[in-house]
């Protein structure tokens, strides 16, 4: 097993764990962390694909530049998402999106 295959398997595992966490966790902060894990796996897979495609040619700088740009954008999106969760916690007193029965509309059409 060479390094490219190992990085590919690790990237696929990160994508799988991140996708599982994104689907199963109801808390917004855990969803953000799972989405970051999924993104890191995708970045690792892109790097692996770029390295495999350029085997023997020294590597193509364009996929590497795209991955670096994507990492910066993911960092900014994570910072904004965490700020939104913090704002949600400040406004509602809880950092959860689950609906409570106290503020729900009853079955008779009254709100």
mmCIF file of N, CA and C in Angstrom:
data_model
loop_
_atom_site.group_PDB
_atom_site.id
_atom_site.type_symbol
_atom_site.label_atom_id
_atom_site.label_comp_id
_atom_site.label_asym_id
_atom_site.label_seq_id
_atom_site.Cartn_x
_atom_site.Cartn_y
_atom_site.Cartn_z
ATOM 1 N N UNK A 1 0.859 -1.174 0.000
ATOM 2 C CA UNK A 1 0.000 0.000 0.000
ATOM 3 C C UNK A 1 0.905 1.236 0.000
ATOM 4 N N UNK A 2 0.716 2.079 -0.997
ATOM 5 C CA UNK A 2 1.536 3.283 -1.049
ATOM 6 C C UNK A 2 0.831 4.446 -0.340
ATOM 7 N N UNK A 3 1.524 5.570 -0.263
ATOM 8 C CA UNK A 3 1.019 6.720 0.495
ATOM 9 C C UNK A 3 -0.246 7.307 -0.130
ATOM 10 N N UNK A 4 -0.325 7.305 -1.451
ATOM 11 C CA UNK A 4 -1.499 7.874 -2.120
ATOM 12 C C UNK A 4 -2.746 7.071 -1.773
ATOM 13 N N UNK A 5 -2.635 5.754 -1.770
ATOM 14 C CA UNK A 5 -3.775 4.913 -1.416
ATOM 15 C C UNK A 5 -4.171 5.107 0.045
ATOM 16 N N UNK A 6 -3.186 5.224 0.911
ATOM 17 C CA UNK A 6 -3.470 5.450 2.329
ATOM 18 C C UNK A 6 -4.188 6.777 2.544
ATOM 19 N N UNK A 7 -3.728 7.840 1.875
ATOM 20 C CA UNK A 7 -4.392 9.135 1.995
ATOM 21 C C UNK A 7 -5.807 9.081 1.421
ATOM 22 N N UNK A 8 -5.990 8.338 0.348
ATOM 23 C CA UNK A 8 -7.325 8.182 -0.223
ATOM 24 C C UNK A 8 -8.280 7.475 0.720
ATOM 25 N N UNK A 9 -7.801 6.414 1.365
ATOM 26 C CA UNK A 9 -8.645 5.698 2.322
ATOM 27 C C UNK A 9 -8.964 6.555 3.547
ATOM 28 N N UNK A 10 -7.971 7.313 4.024
ATOM 29 C CA UNK A 10 -8.215 8.211 5.168
ATOM 30 C C UNK A 10 -9.216 9.300 4.795
ATOM 31 N N UNK A 11 -9.092 9.846 3.584
ATOM 32 C CA UNK A 11 -10.043 10.858 3.125
ATOM 33 C C UNK A 11 -11.449 10.302 3.015
ATOM 34 N N UNK A 12 -11.579 9.083 2.499
ATOM 35 C CA UNK A 12 -12.895 8.460 2.394
ATOM 36 C C UNK A 12 -13.488 8.188 3.775
ATOM 37 N N UNK A 13 -12.641 7.776 4.727
ATOM 38 C CA UNK A 13 -13.121 7.546 6.093
ATOM 39 C C UNK A 13 -13.590 8.856 6.730
ATOM 40 N N UNK A 14 -12.851 9.940 6.528
ATOM 41 C CA UNK A 14 -13.265 11.239 7.065
ATOM 42 C C UNK A 14 -14.590 11.704 6.470
ATOM 43 N N UNK A 15 -14.754 11.488 5.172
ATOM 44 C CA UNK A 15 -16.025 11.859 4.526
ATOM 45 C C UNK A 15 -17.166 11.037 5.115
ATOM 46 N N UNK A 16 -16.962 9.753 5.301
ATOM 47 C CA UNK A 16 -18.007 8.901 5.865
ATOM 48 C C UNK A 16 -18.370 9.268 7.288
ATOM 49 N N UNK A 17 -17.371 9.498 8.124
ATOM 50 C CA UNK A 17 -17.636 9.876 9.521
ATOM 51 C C UNK A 17 -18.315 11.235 9.580
ATOM 52 N N UNK A 18 -17.862 12.176 8.758
ATOM 53 C CA UNK A 18 -18.479 13.502 8.735
ATOM 54 C C UNK A 18 -19.918 13.461 8.260
ATOM 55 N N UNK A 19 -20.194 12.654 7.252
ATOM 56 C CA UNK A 19 -21.567 12.528 6.757
ATOM 57 C C UNK A 19 -22.468 11.879 7.791
ATOM 58 N N UNK A 20 -21.967 10.868 8.469
ATOM 59 C CA UNK A 20 -22.729 10.227 9.542
ATOM 60 C C UNK A 20 -23.045 11.225 10.661
ATOM 61 N N UNK A 21 -22.040 11.993 11.069
ATOM 62 C CA UNK A 21 -22.245 12.985 12.119
ATOM 63 C C UNK A 21 -23.195 14.088 11.689
ATOM 64 N N UNK A 22 -23.143 14.470 10.434
ATOM 65 C CA UNK A 22 -24.028 15.512 9.921
ATOM 66 C C UNK A 22 -25.479 15.055 9.923
ATOM 67 N N UNK A 23 -25.708 13.787 9.640
ATOM 68 C CA UNK A 23 -27.074 13.272 9.579
ATOM 69 C C UNK A 23 -27.632 12.977 10.967
ATOM 70 N N UNK A 24 -26.820 12.432 11.859
ATOM 71 C CA UNK A 24 -27.354 11.930 13.123
ATOM 72 C C UNK A 24 -27.398 12.945 14.260
ATOM 73 N N UNK A 25 -26.602 13.997 14.234
ATOM 74 C CA UNK A 25 -26.548 14.936 15.352
ATOM 75 C C UNK A 25 -27.539 16.082 15.158
ATOM 76 N N UNK A 26 -28.415 16.332 16.127
ATOM 77 C CA UNK A 26 -29.372 17.428 15.988
ATOM 78 C C UNK A 26 -28.822 18.778 16.443
ATOM 79 N N UNK A 27 -27.725 18.806 17.210
ATOM 80 C CA UNK A 27 -27.193 20.057 17.712
ATOM 81 C C UNK A 27 -26.429 20.792 16.612
ATOM 82 N N UNK A 28 -26.630 22.107 16.498
ATOM 83 C CA UNK A 28 -25.985 22.864 15.417
ATOM 84 C C UNK A 28 -24.459 22.867 15.494
ATOM 85 N N UNK A 29 -23.883 22.969 16.689
ATOM 86 C CA UNK A 29 -22.427 22.996 16.785
ATOM 87 C C UNK A 29 -21.818 21.666 16.347
ATOM 88 N N UNK A 30 -22.457 20.577 16.705
ATOM 89 C CA UNK A 30 -21.956 19.270 16.262
ATOM 90 C C UNK A 30 -22.120 19.097 14.753
ATOM 91 N N UNK A 31 -23.180 19.665 14.197
ATOM 92 C CA UNK A 31 -23.342 19.631 12.736
ATOM 93 C C UNK A 31 -22.241 20.422 12.048
ATOM 94 N N UNK A 32 -21.859 21.556 12.623
ATOM 95 C CA UNK A 32 -20.775 22.358 12.054
ATOM 96 C C UNK A 32 -19.467 21.572 12.096
ATOM 97 N N UNK A 33 -19.189 20.925 13.223
ATOM 98 C CA UNK A 33 -17.962 20.136 13.335
ATOM 99 C C UNK A 33 -17.969 18.947 12.375
ATOM 100 N N UNK A 34 -19.117 18.300 12.222
ATOM 101 C CA UNK A 34 -19.214 17.173 11.291
ATOM 102 C C UNK A 34 -19.031 17.652 9.851
ATOM 103 N N UNK A 35 -19.570 18.830 9.543
ATOM 104 C CA UNK A 35 -19.409 19.381 8.193
ATOM 105 C C UNK A 35 -17.946 19.725 7.922
ATOM 106 N N UNK A 36 -17.237 20.220 8.939
ATOM 107 C CA UNK A 36 -15.805 20.481 8.783
ATOM 108 C C UNK A 36 -15.023 19.192 8.578
ATOM 109 N N UNK A 37 -15.404 18.151 9.274
ATOM 110 C CA UNK A 37 -14.749 16.860 9.101
ATOM 111 C C UNK A 37 -14.988 16.321 7.693
ATOM 112 N N UNK A 38 -16.204 16.449 7.213
ATOM 113 C CA UNK A 38 -16.524 16.034 5.855
ATOM 114 C C UNK A 38 -15.715 16.842 4.847
ATOM 115 N N UNK A 39 -15.619 18.142 5.052
ATOM 116 C CA UNK A 39 -14.838 18.985 4.146
ATOM 117 C C UNK A 39 -13.364 18.641 4.153
ATOM 118 N N UNK A 40 -12.830 18.324 5.316
ATOM 119 C CA UNK A 40 -11.415 17.931 5.399
ATOM 120 C C UNK A 40 -11.162 16.639 4.628
ATOM 121 N N UNK A 41 -12.112 15.710 4.699
ATOM 122 C CA UNK A 41 -11.976 14.486 3.914
ATOM 123 C C UNK A 41 -12.011 14.751 2.425
ATOM 124 N N UNK A 42 -12.876 15.668 2.005
ATOM 125 C CA UNK A 42 -12.948 16.028 0.581
ATOM 126 C C UNK A 42 -11.654 16.697 0.134
ATOM 127 N N UNK A 43 -11.101 17.579 0.971
ATOM 128 C CA UNK A 43 -9.832 18.221 0.619
ATOM 129 C C UNK A 43 -8.722 17.195 0.489
ATOM 130 N N UNK A 44 -8.707 16.219 1.390
ATOM 131 C CA UNK A 44 -7.696 15.169 1.325
ATOM 132 C C UNK A 44 -7.873 14.320 0.066
ATOM 133 N N UNK A 45 -9.120 14.040 -0.299
ATOM 134 C CA UNK A 45 -9.364 13.282 -1.531
ATOM 135 C C UNK A 45 -8.950 14.072 -2.762
ATOM 136 N N UNK A 46 -9.226 15.382 -2.782
ATOM 137 C CA UNK A 46 -8.796 16.206 -3.917
ATOM 138 C C UNK A 46 -7.275 16.220 -4.043
ATOM 139 N N UNK A 47 -6.592 16.340 -2.921
ATOM 140 C CA UNK A 47 -5.138 16.302 -2.947
ATOM 141 C C UNK A 47 -4.610 14.973 -3.428
ATOM 142 N N UNK A 48 -5.259 13.892 -3.027
ATOM 143 C CA UNK A 48 -4.854 12.564 -3.456
ATOM 144 C C UNK A 48 -5.082 12.382 -4.956
ATOM 145 N N UNK A 49 -6.208 12.864 -5.448
ATOM 146 C CA UNK A 49 -6.501 12.746 -6.878
ATOM 147 C C UNK A 49 -5.520 13.576 -7.699
ATOM 148 N N UNK A 50 -5.198 14.771 -7.225
ATOM 149 C CA UNK A 50 -4.238 15.618 -7.936
ATOM 150 C C UNK A 50 -2.859 14.976 -7.959
ATOM 151 N N UNK A 51 -2.483 14.347 -6.867
ATOM 152 C CA UNK A 51 -1.168 13.704 -6.805
ATOM 153 C C UNK A 51 -1.129 12.462 -7.689
ATOM 154 N N UNK A 52 -2.216 11.702 -7.691
ATOM 155 C CA UNK A 52 -2.253 10.490 -8.510
ATOM 156 C C UNK A 52 -2.261 10.849 -9.994
ATOM 157 N N UNK A 53 -2.973 11.926 -10.370
ATOM 158 C CA UNK A 53 -3.043 12.314 -11.777
ATOM 159 C C UNK A 53 -1.710 12.842 -12.279
ATOM 160 N N UNK A 54 -0.927 13.409 -11.403
ATOM 161 C CA UNK A 54 0.345 14.006 -11.811
ATOM 162 C C UNK A 54 1.533 13.132 -11.424
ATOM 163 N N UNK A 55 1.328 11.823 -11.314
ATOM 164 C CA UNK A 55 2.418 10.934 -10.917
ATOM 165 C C UNK A 55 3.526 10.974 -11.966
ATOM 166 N N UNK A 56 4.704 11.332 -11.536
ATOM 167 C CA UNK A 56 5.844 11.384 -12.434
ATOM 168 C C UNK A 56 6.013 12.720 -13.132
ATOM 169 N N UNK A 57 5.042 13.615 -13.031
ATOM 170 C CA UNK A 57 5.137 14.903 -13.715
ATOM 171 C C UNK A 57 5.466 16.048 -12.763
ATOM 172 N N UNK A 58 5.594 15.781 -11.476
ATOM 173 C CA UNK A 58 5.950 16.824 -10.533
ATOM 174 C C UNK A 58 4.777 17.479 -9.857
ATOM 175 N N UNK A 59 3.580 17.211 -10.277
ATOM 176 C CA UNK A 59 2.401 17.769 -9.619
ATOM 177 C C UNK A 59 1.878 19.012 -10.325
ATOM 178 N N UNK A 60 0.585 19.148 -10.335
ATOM 179 C CA UNK A 60 -0.077 20.302 -10.936
ATOM 180 C C UNK A 60 -0.416 21.296 -9.827
ATOM 181 N N UNK A 61 -0.023 22.561 -9.964
ATOM 182 C CA UNK A 61 -0.289 23.512 -8.883
ATOM 183 C C UNK A 61 -1.740 23.982 -8.802
ATOM 184 N N UNK A 62 -2.529 23.800 -9.851
ATOM 185 C CA UNK A 62 -3.905 24.297 -9.841
ATOM 186 C C UNK A 62 -4.776 23.575 -8.811
ATOM 187 N N UNK A 63 -4.806 22.239 -8.750
ATOM 188 C CA UNK A 63 -5.614 21.599 -7.698
ATOM 189 C C UNK A 63 -5.133 21.943 -6.292
ATOM 190 N N UNK A 64 -3.833 22.097 -6.134
ATOM 191 C CA UNK A 64 -3.313 22.464 -4.822
ATOM 192 C C UNK A 64 -3.778 23.858 -4.429
ATOM 193 N N UNK A 65 -3.778 24.789 -5.378
ATOM 194 C CA UNK A 65 -4.258 26.143 -5.101
ATOM 195 C C UNK A 65 -5.751 26.146 -4.806
ATOM 196 N N UNK A 66 -6.498 25.297 -5.493
ATOM 197 C CA UNK A 66 -7.937 25.216 -5.240
ATOM 198 C C UNK A 66 -8.216 24.672 -3.846
ATOM 199 N N UNK A 67 -7.451 23.684 -3.406
ATOM 200 C CA UNK A 67 -7.645 23.122 -2.068
ATOM 201 C C UNK A 67 -7.286 24.147 -1.001
ATOM 202 N N UNK A 68 -6.205 24.896 -1.200
ATOM 203 C CA UNK A 68 -5.832 25.927 -0.232
ATOM 204 C C UNK A 68 -6.913 27.002 -0.155
ATOM 205 N N UNK A 69 -7.447 27.410 -1.301
ATOM 206 C CA UNK A 69 -8.534 28.393 -1.313
ATOM 207 C C UNK A 69 -9.775 27.837 -0.626
ATOM 208 N N UNK A 70 -10.085 26.581 -0.865
ATOM 209 C CA UNK A 70 -11.254 25.962 -0.234
ATOM 210 C C UNK A 70 -11.084 25.876 1.278
ATOM 211 N N UNK A 71 -9.878 25.645 1.751
ATOM 212 C CA UNK A 71 -9.635 25.606 3.195
ATOM 213 C C UNK A 71 -9.904 26.969 3.818
ATOM 214 N N UNK A 72 -9.473 28.038 3.149
ATOM 215 C CA UNK A 72 -9.707 29.389 3.665
ATOM 216 C C UNK A 72 -11.201 29.710 3.670
ATOM 217 N N UNK A 73 -11.910 29.343 2.606
ATOM 218 C CA UNK A 73 -13.350 29.585 2.544
ATOM 219 C C UNK A 73 -14.079 28.771 3.611
ATOM 220 N N UNK A 74 -13.667 27.525 3.835
ATOM 221 C CA UNK A 74 -14.289 26.692 4.864
ATOM 222 C C UNK A 74 -14.057 27.272 6.247
ATOM 223 N N UNK A 75 -12.880 27.832 6.485
ATOM 224 C CA UNK A 75 -12.607 28.471 7.771
ATOM 225 C C UNK A 75 -13.524 29.672 7.989
ATOM 226 N N UNK A 76 -13.693 30.490 6.953
ATOM 227 C CA UNK A 76 -14.572 31.660 7.069
ATOM 228 C C UNK A 76 -16.025 31.241 7.274
ATOM 229 N N UNK A 77 -16.463 30.208 6.557
ATOM 230 C CA UNK A 77 -17.839 29.726 6.716
ATOM 231 C C UNK A 77 -18.057 29.139 8.104
ATOM 232 N N UNK A 78 -17.060 28.465 8.640
ATOM 233 C CA UNK A 78 -17.165 27.922 9.993
ATOM 234 C C UNK A 78 -17.259 29.035 11.021
ATOM 235 N N UNK A 79 -16.446 30.069 10.858
ATOM 236 C CA UNK A 79 -16.502 31.199 11.788
ATOM 237 C C UNK A 79 -17.874 31.864 11.750
ATOM 238 N N UNK A 80 -18.438 32.011 10.560
ATOM 239 C CA UNK A 80 -19.760 32.628 10.444
ATOM 240 C C UNK A 80 -20.840 31.726 11.044
ATOM 241 N N UNK A 81 -20.748 30.434 10.820
ATOM 242 C CA UNK A 81 -21.740 29.506 11.370
ATOM 243 C C UNK A 81 -21.690 29.488 12.895
ATOM 244 N N UNK A 82 -20.494 29.532 13.454
ATOM 245 C CA UNK A 82 -20.375 29.557 14.914
ATOM 246 C C UNK A 82 -20.918 30.873 15.466
ATOM 247 N N UNK A 83 -20.696 31.970 14.752
ATOM 248 C CA UNK A 83 -21.258 33.250 15.183
ATOM 249 C C UNK A 83 -22.783 33.214 15.145
ATOM 250 N N UNK A 84 -23.352 32.553 14.145
ATOM 251 C CA UNK A 84 -24.815 32.432 14.073
ATOM 252 C C UNK A 84 -25.357 31.556 15.205
ATOM 253 N N UNK A 85 -24.657 30.497 15.547
ATOM 254 C CA UNK A 85 -25.083 29.658 16.671
ATOM 255 C C UNK A 85 -24.992 30.444 17.978
ATOM 256 N N UNK A 86 -23.939 31.245 18.111
ATOM 257 C CA UNK A 86 -23.809 32.086 19.304
ATOM 258 C C UNK A 86 -24.946 33.107 19.370
ATOM 259 N N UNK A 87 -25.297 33.680 18.241
ATOM 260 C CA UNK A 87 -26.417 34.635 18.200
ATOM 261 C C UNK A 87 -27.731 33.932 18.549
ATOM 262 N N UNK A 88 -27.912 32.711 18.047
ATOM 263 C CA UNK A 88 -29.099 31.930 18.381
ATOM 264 C C UNK A 88 -29.172 31.667 19.878
ATOM 265 N N UNK A 89 -28.037 31.336 20.476
ATOM 266 C CA UNK A 89 -28.005 31.081 21.917
ATOM 267 C C UNK A 89 -28.281 32.362 22.707
ATOM 268 N N UNK A 90 -27.792 33.499 22.226
ATOM 269 C CA UNK A 90 -28.048 34.768 22.917
ATOM 270 C C UNK A 90 -29.512 35.177 22.835
ATOM 271 N N UNK A 91 -30.128 34.958 21.685
ATOM 272 C CA UNK A 91 -31.511 35.391 21.481
ATOM 273 C C UNK A 91 -32.527 34.470 22.162
ATOM 274 N N UNK A 92 -32.311 33.159 22.058
ATOM 275 C CA UNK A 92 -33.306 32.207 22.556
ATOM 276 C C UNK A 92 -32.942 31.605 23.904
ATOM 277 N N UNK A 93 -31.699 31.715 24.306
ATOM 278 C CA UNK A 93 -31.271 31.115 25.556
ATOM 279 C C UNK A 93 -30.889 29.654 25.412
ATOM 280 N N UNK A 94 -30.957 29.117 24.228
ATOM 281 C CA UNK A 94 -30.556 27.736 23.978
ATOM 282 C C UNK A 94 -29.932 27.659 22.587
ATOM 283 N N UNK A 95 -28.994 26.773 22.413
ATOM 284 C CA UNK A 95 -28.319 26.622 21.127
ATOM 285 C C UNK A 95 -28.829 25.387 20.414
ATOM 286 N N UNK A 96 -30.134 25.279 20.322
ATOM 287 C CA UNK A 96 -30.761 24.128 19.698
ATOM 288 C C UNK A 96 -31.847 24.605 18.759
ATOM 289 N N UNK A 97 -32.094 23.861 17.707
ATOM 290 C CA UNK A 97 -33.110 24.240 16.738
ATOM 291 C C UNK A 97 -34.388 23.434 16.951
ATOM 292 N N UNK A 98 -34.392 22.540 17.904
ATOM 293 C CA UNK A 98 -35.558 21.705 18.170
ATOM 294 C C UNK A 98 -36.749 22.576 18.568
ATOM 295 N N UNK A 99 -37.923 22.195 18.107
ATOM 296 C CA UNK A 99 -39.120 22.965 18.463
ATOM 297 C C UNK A 99 -39.680 22.440 19.779
ATOM 298 N N UNK A 100 -40.155 23.357 20.604
ATOM 299 C CA UNK A 100 -40.770 23.009 21.870
ATOM 300 C C UNK A 100 -42.282 23.057 21.701
ATOM 301 N N UNK A 101 -42.979 22.352 22.555
ATOM 302 C CA UNK A 101 -44.438 22.348 22.486
ATOM 303 C C UNK A 101 -45.036 23.628 23.039
ATOM 304 N N UNK A 102 -44.253 24.404 23.819
ATOM 305 C CA UNK A 102 -44.790 25.616 24.438
ATOM 306 C C UNK A 102 -45.044 26.706 23.402
ATOM 307 N N UNK A 103 -44.256 26.774 22.344
ATOM 308 C CA UNK A 103 -44.457 27.818 21.351
ATOM 309 C C UNK A 103 -45.103 27.323 20.091
ATOM 310 N N UNK A 104 -45.574 26.086 20.093
ATOM 311 C CA UNK A 104 -46.135 25.511 18.880
ATOM 312 C C UNK A 104 -47.597 25.919 18.732
ATOM 313 N N UNK A 105 -48.088 25.817 17.520
ATOM 314 C CA UNK A 105 -49.477 26.132 17.215
ATOM 315 C C UNK A 105 -50.315 24.911 17.597
ATOM 316 N N UNK A 106 -51.426 25.150 18.306
ATOM 317 C CA UNK A 106 -52.256 24.024 18.720
ATOM 318 C C UNK A 106 -53.116 23.548 17.550
ATOM 319 N N UNK A 107 -53.786 22.449 17.726
ATOM 320 C CA UNK A 107 -54.531 21.816 16.642
ATOM 321 C C UNK A 107 -55.808 22.536 16.247
ATOM 322 N N UNK A 108 -56.268 23.539 16.972
ATOM 323 C CA UNK A 108 -57.512 24.220 16.662
ATOM 324 C C UNK A 108 -57.312 25.438 15.779
ATOM 325 N N UNK A 109 -56.118 25.686 15.305
ATOM 326 C CA UNK A 109 -55.874 26.808 14.423
ATOM 327 C C UNK A 109 -55.519 28.090 15.160
ATOM 328 N N UNK A 110 -55.505 28.085 16.491
ATOM 329 C CA UNK A 110 -55.095 29.255 17.258
ATOM 330 C C UNK A 110 -53.576 29.260 17.383
ATOM 331 N N UNK A 111 -53.019 30.439 17.463
ATOM 332 C CA UNK A 111 -51.573 30.504 17.642
ATOM 333 C C UNK A 111 -51.209 31.077 18.980
#
